[in-house]
CSV table of C-alpha atoms in Angstrom, one decimal:
chain,number,residue,atom,x,y,z
A,1,MET,CA,-32.8,293.5,267.2
A,2,ASN,CA,-34.1,290.6,269.3
A,3,ASN,CA,-37.5,289.1,268.7
A,4,ILE,CA,-37.4,287.1,271.9
A,5,MET,CA,-37.7,290.0,274.3
A,6,THR,CA,-41.2,291.2,273.4
A,7,PRO,CA,-42.8,293.6,275.9
A,8,PRO,CA,-46.3,292.8,277.1
A,9,ILE,CA,-49.2,294.0,275.0
A,10,ASP,CA,-51.5,295.6,277.4
A,11,ASP,CA,-55.1,296.8,276.7
A,12,GLN,CA,-53.9,300.4,276.2
A,13,PHE,CA,-51.4,299.4,273.6
A,14,LEU,CA,-53.9,297.2,271.9
A,15,ALA,CA,-56.3,300.0,271.6
A,16,THR,CA,-53.7,302.2,270.0
A,17,ALA,CA,-52.8,299.4,267.6
A,18,LYS,CA,-56.5,298.9,266.7
A,19,THR,CA,-56.8,302.6,265.9
A,20,ALA,CA,-53.7,302.5,263.8
A,21,MET,CA,-55.0,299.6,261.8
A,22,GLN,CA,-58.2,301.4,261.1
A,23,GLN,CA,-56.7,304.8,260.1
A,24,SER,CA,-53.2,304.1,258.8
A,25,ARG,CA,-52.3,304.0,255.1
A,26,GLY,CA,-49.1,302.1,255.5
A,27,ALA,CA,-46.7,305.0,255.1
A,28,GLY,CA,-43.1,304.1,255.8
A,29,VAL,CA,-43.5,300.4,255.4
A,30,ARG,CA,-41.8,298.4,252.6
A,31,ILE,CA,-43.5,295.3,251.2
A,32,ALA,CA,-41.8,292.9,248.9
A,33,ILE,CA,-44.2,290.8,246.7
A,34,LEU,CA,-42.6,287.5,245.9
A,35,ASP,CA,-44.7,286.5,243.0
A,36,SER,CA,-45.1,286.5,239.2
A,37,GLY,CA,-44.2,290.2,238.7
A,38,VAL,CA,-46.4,293.3,238.7
A,39,ASP,CA,-47.9,294.9,235.7
A,40,THR,CA,-47.5,298.6,236.5
A,41,THR,CA,-49.3,299.6,233.2
A,42,HIS,CA,-52.7,298.2,234.4
A,43,PRO,CA,-55.1,301.1,235.1
A,44,ALA,CA,-55.9,299.6,238.5
A,45,LEU,CA,-52.3,300.4,239.5
A,46,ALA,CA,-52.2,303.8,238.1
A,47,GLY,CA,-49.5,305.9,239.8
A,48,ILE,CA,-47.7,303.0,241.3
A,49,GLN,CA,-43.9,303.3,241.4
A,50,LEU,CA,-42.2,300.0,242.3
A,51,ALA,CA,-39.2,300.4,244.6
A,52,ASP,CA,-37.8,297.3,242.9
A,53,ASP,CA,-38.8,295.3,239.9
A,54,VAL,CA,-36.6,292.2,239.8
A,55,ALA,CA,-36.8,288.8,238.2
A,56,LEU,CA,-34.7,286.0,239.7
A,57,VAL,CA,-33.6,283.9,236.8
A,58,ARG,CA,-31.6,280.7,236.9
A,59,GLU,CA,-28.7,280.6,234.4
A,60,GLY,CA,-27.0,277.2,234.7
A,61,ASP,CA,-25.8,276.9,238.2
A,62,PHE,CA,-26.3,280.6,239.0
A,63,LEU,CA,-29.2,282.8,239.9
A,64,THR,CA,-29.2,286.2,238.4
A,65,ALA,CA,-31.4,289.2,239.3
A,66,LEU,CA,-32.7,290.8,236.1
A,67,PRO,CA,-35.2,293.6,235.4
A,68,GLY,CA,-38.7,292.2,236.1
A,69,ASN,CA,-40.5,293.7,233.1
A,70,GLY,CA,-44.0,293.2,234.3
A,71,ASP,CA,-46.2,290.2,235.1
A,72,VAL,CA,-45.9,286.8,233.4
A,73,ILE,CA,-49.5,285.8,234.1
A,74,GLY,CA,-51.4,288.3,236.3
A,75,HIS,CA,-51.2,286.8,239.7
A,76,GLY,CA,-48.7,289.3,241.2
A,77,THR,CA,-50.6,292.3,239.8
A,78,ALA,CA,-53.7,291.1,241.7
A,79,ILE,CA,-51.7,290.8,244.9
A,80,ALA,CA,-50.2,294.3,244.5
A,81,TRP,CA,-53.7,295.8,244.0
A,82,LEU,CA,-55.1,294.1,247.0
A,83,ILE,CA,-52.3,295.2,249.2
A,84,ARG,CA,-52.6,298.8,247.9
A,85,SER,CA,-56.3,298.8,248.6
A,86,LEU,CA,-55.5,298.6,252.3
A,87,ALA,CA,-52.1,300.2,252.5
A,88,PRO,CA,-51.9,302.7,249.6
A,89,GLU,CA,-48.9,304.6,251.0
A,90,ALA,CA,-46.7,301.5,251.6
A,91,GLU,CA,-43.7,301.1,249.3
A,92,ILE,CA,-44.0,298.0,247.1
A,93,GLY,CA,-41.2,296.0,245.4
A,94,SER,CA,-41.7,293.2,243.0
A,95,PHE,CA,-39.5,290.1,243.1
A,96,ARG,CA,-40.5,287.7,240.4
A,97,VAL,CA,-40.1,284.1,241.5
A,98,LEU,CA,-43.0,282.4,239.8
A,99,ASP,CA,-43.3,281.4,236.1
A,100,GLY,CA,-46.3,281.5,233.9
A,101,ASP,CA,-47.5,278.2,235.5
A,102,LEU,CA,-47.1,279.7,239.0
A,103,ARG,CA,-44.2,277.4,239.7
A,104,SER,CA,-40.8,278.1,241.1
A,105,ARG,CA,-37.8,276.5,242.8
A,106,ALA,CA,-36.9,276.7,246.4
A,107,THR,CA,-33.5,278.2,245.6
A,108,VAL,CA,-35.1,281.0,243.6
A,109,VAL,CA,-37.5,281.9,246.4
A,110,TRP,CA,-34.6,281.8,248.9
A,111,GLU,CA,-32.5,284.2,246.8
A,112,ALA,CA,-35.4,286.5,246.3
A,113,ALA,CA,-36.3,286.6,250.0
A,114,ARG,CA,-32.7,287.3,251.0
A,115,LEU,CA,-32.3,290.0,248.4
A,116,ALA,CA,-35.5,291.7,249.7
A,117,MET,CA,-34.2,291.6,253.2
A,118,GLN,CA,-30.9,293.0,252.1
A,119,ARG,CA,-32.8,295.9,250.5
A,120,GLY,CA,-34.7,296.7,253.6
A,121,TYR,CA,-38.1,295.4,253.2
A,122,HIS,CA,-40.3,295.0,256.3
A,123,ILE,CA,-42.9,292.5,255.0
A,124,LEU,CA,-42.5,289.6,252.5
A,125,ASN,CA,-45.8,288.6,250.9
A,126,CYS,CA,-45.6,285.0,249.7
A,127,SER,CA,-49.0,284.2,248.0
A,128,PHE,CA,-47.9,280.6,247.3
A,129,GLY,CA,-47.0,277.4,248.9
A,130,SER,CA,-44.3,274.8,248.2
A,131,PRO,CA,-45.1,271.1,248.9
A,132,GLY,CA,-44.0,270.3,252.4
A,133,GLU,CA,-41.4,267.7,251.4
A,134,PRO,CA,-38.6,267.1,254.0
A,135,ARG,CA,-35.9,267.9,251.4
A,136,LEU,CA,-37.3,271.4,251.1
A,137,VAL,CA,-37.3,272.2,254.8
A,138,MET,CA,-33.9,273.7,255.1
A,139,PRO,CA,-34.0,275.9,251.9
A,140,TYR,CA,-37.1,277.6,253.4
A,141,LYS,CA,-36.2,277.5,257.0
A,142,GLU,CA,-32.9,279.2,256.5
A,143,TRP,CA,-34.5,282.4,255.1
A,144,THR,CA,-37.6,282.4,257.4
A,145,ASP,CA,-35.3,282.1,260.4
A,146,GLU,CA,-33.2,284.9,259.1
A,147,ALA,CA,-36.3,287.1,258.6
A,148,TYR,CA,-37.4,286.4,262.1
A,149,LEU,CA,-34.1,287.4,263.6
A,150,LYS,CA,-34.1,290.6,261.5
A,151,ARG,CA,-37.8,291.4,262.4
A,152,VAL,CA,-38.9,291.0,258.9
A,153,HIS,CA,-42.5,289.8,258.8
A,154,ILE,CA,-43.6,287.0,256.4
A,155,VAL,CA,-47.2,286.5,255.3
A,156,ALA,CA,-48.0,283.4,253.2
A,157,ALA,CA,-50.9,281.5,251.6
A,158,CYS,CA,-51.7,277.9,252.3
A,159,ASN,CA,-53.1,274.9,250.4
A,160,ASN,CA,-56.4,275.8,248.9
A,161,GLU,CA,-58.0,272.3,249.1
A,162,ASP,CA,-56.8,271.5,252.6
A,163,ALA,CA,-55.2,274.0,255.0
A,164,GLY,CA,-53.9,271.0,256.9
A,165,PHE,CA,-51.7,270.0,254.1
A,166,ARG,CA,-48.1,271.0,254.9
A,167,GLU,CA,-46.6,273.6,252.7
A,168,TRP,CA,-43.6,275.9,252.9
A,169,PRO,CA,-43.2,278.7,254.0
A,170,GLY,CA,-46.6,278.8,255.5
A,171,TRP,CA,-46.1,275.9,258.0
A,172,PHE,CA,-43.2,277.6,259.9
A,173,PRO,CA,-44.5,279.0,263.1
A,174,THR,CA,-42.9,282.4,262.6
A,175,VAL,CA,-44.9,283.0,259.4
A,176,VAL,CA,-48.4,284.6,259.4
A,177,THR,CA,-50.3,282.0,257.3
A,178,VAL,CA,-53.7,282.9,255.9
A,179,ASN,CA,-56.5,280.6,254.7
A,180,LEU,CA,-59.3,281.8,252.4
A,181,ALA,CA,-62.9,282.3,253.6
A,182,ASN,CA,-66.1,283.8,252.3
A,183,MET,CA,-66.4,286.7,254.7
A,184,ASP,CA,-66.5,290.4,255.2
A,185,PRO,CA,-63.5,291.8,253.3
A,186,GLU,CA,-62.8,294.3,256.1
A,187,ILE,CA,-62.0,291.7,258.8
A,188,TRP,CA,-59.9,288.7,259.5
A,189,THR,CA,-60.4,285.7,261.8
A,190,ARG,CA,-58.2,283.4,263.8
A,191,ARG,CA,-58.2,279.6,264.4
A,192,ALA,CA,-56.4,278.9,267.6
A,193,GLY,CA,-54.1,275.9,267.7
A,194,SER,CA,-53.5,275.8,264.0
A,195,LEU,CA,-50.3,276.6,262.0
A,196,VAL,CA,-52.6,278.1,259.4
A,197,GLU,CA,-53.9,280.5,262.1
A,198,PHE,CA,-55.7,283.3,260.2
A,199,ALA,CA,-58.3,283.6,257.5
A,200,ALA,CA,-59.5,286.5,255.4
A,201,HIS,CA,-61.8,287.0,252.4
A,202,GLY,CA,-60.5,285.1,249.3
A,203,HIS,CA,-63.7,283.9,247.6
A,204,ASP,CA,-64.8,285.3,244.3
A,205,VAL,CA,-62.6,288.3,244.5
A,206,LEU,CA,-62.6,290.6,241.5
A,207,VAL,CA,-59.0,291.6,240.7
A,208,PRO,CA,-57.0,293.2,237.9
A,209,TRP,CA,-55.6,290.6,235.7
A,210,GLN,CA,-53.7,290.8,232.3
A,211,GLY,CA,-55.1,294.2,231.4
A,212,GLY,CA,-58.7,293.4,232.4
A,213,TRP,CA,-60.4,292.0,235.5
A,214,LYS,CA,-60.9,288.5,236.7
A,215,LYS,CA,-62.9,286.9,239.5
A,216,VAL,CA,-60.6,284.6,241.6
A,217,THR,CA,-60.7,282.4,244.6
A,218,GLY,CA,-57.8,281.2,246.8
A,219,SER,CA,-55.7,281.8,249.8
A,220,SER,CA,-53.3,283.7,247.6
A,221,PHE,CA,-55.8,286.5,247.6
A,222,ALA,CA,-56.6,286.3,251.3
A,223,ALA,CA,-52.9,286.6,252.3
A,224,PRO,CA,-52.4,290.2,250.9
A,225,ARG,CA,-55.3,291.4,253.1
A,226,LEU,CA,-53.3,290.4,256.2
A,227,THR,CA,-50.2,292.0,254.6
A,228,GLY,CA,-52.1,295.3,254.2
A,229,TRP,CA,-53.4,295.3,257.7
A,230,LEU,CA,-49.9,294.4,259.1
A,231,ALA,CA,-48.5,297.3,257.0
A,232,ARG,CA,-51.0,299.7,258.7
A,233,LEU,CA,-49.9,298.3,262.1
A,234,LEU,CA,-46.2,298.7,261.3
A,235,SER,CA,-46.7,302.2,260.0
A,236,ALA,CA,-47.7,303.3,263.4
A,237,HIS,CA,-45.4,300.9,265.4
A,238,PRO,CA,-42.4,300.2,263.2
A,239,ASP,CA,-40.3,298.5,265.9
A,240,LEU,CA,-42.8,295.6,266.6
A,241,SER,CA,-41.1,292.3,266.7
A,242,VAL,CA,-42.5,289.4,264.7
A,243,GLU,CA,-43.9,287.9,267.9
A,244,ALA,CA,-45.6,291.1,269.0
A,245,ALA,CA,-47.2,291.8,265.7
A,246,ARG,CA,-48.5,288.3,265.4
A,247,GLU,CA,-50.0,288.6,269.0
A,248,ILE,CA,-51.8,291.8,268.0
A,249,LEU,CA,-53.2,290.2,264.9
A,250,ARG,CA,-54.5,287.3,267.1
A,251,ARG,CA,-56.1,289.6,269.7
A,252,LEU,CA,-57.7,291.9,267.1
A,253,ALA,CA,-59.1,289.0,265.0
A,254,HIS,CA,-62.8,288.4,264.8
A,255,ASP,CA,-64.4,285.1,265.8
A,256,GLU,CA,-64.6,282.4,263.3
A,257,SER,CA,-68.4,282.7,263.3
A,258,SER,CA,-67.8,285.9,261.1
A,259,ARG,CA,-67.3,283.6,258.2
A,260,VAL,CA,-70.2,283.4,255.7
């Protein structure tokens, strides 16, 4: 399907989209979490059944998809819980790309993203950012371009210290990139003219972590909120292009003055 030919979003359609994002529970939408894994035994995720639980592991010159077997640190579990809090009926798959230090390789992320697309996921949640070095442009651009052409939506975090610091995949214009803010958890804001265009609550967020709970701050925990709202939108309007969905997020965003 072609992302370029996007129909105009008139006021009537926007009103329908707004209602969907208020009422939908994400049914029919498949979300791939590219992260540190998901601990399905945590009480906060009771009842969750992962569509996929995969760890991408480098063995010599090859990458192998192995059973994920949980979360190596807790980060991915927190992301899954935040997404489920907004889109509890969405289908979630875990693709482990981060190690216990929350580090990865561009080739590992690339393979995970392509595997998720092959398996039919509609949204890729990337609560991480790779340093924006020129040598890493193509390993990220190849799969973000592929996602765009396949109408697969990417939501990413940004640099926590400075959203103006270039990171991949968040600095590609086809990616919905989210900064953290101290704000109402039920809304998101938009900053026009910035590649890190959106912001959501990501300050002192209480999340499930390694069998207990932990208070965390970061854009990693703001991004899944946009993923959840996007899942609500796509549940009601599954054929939306990447461009159209992003435009709806823009037009329904609150003013930046909503930040605390």
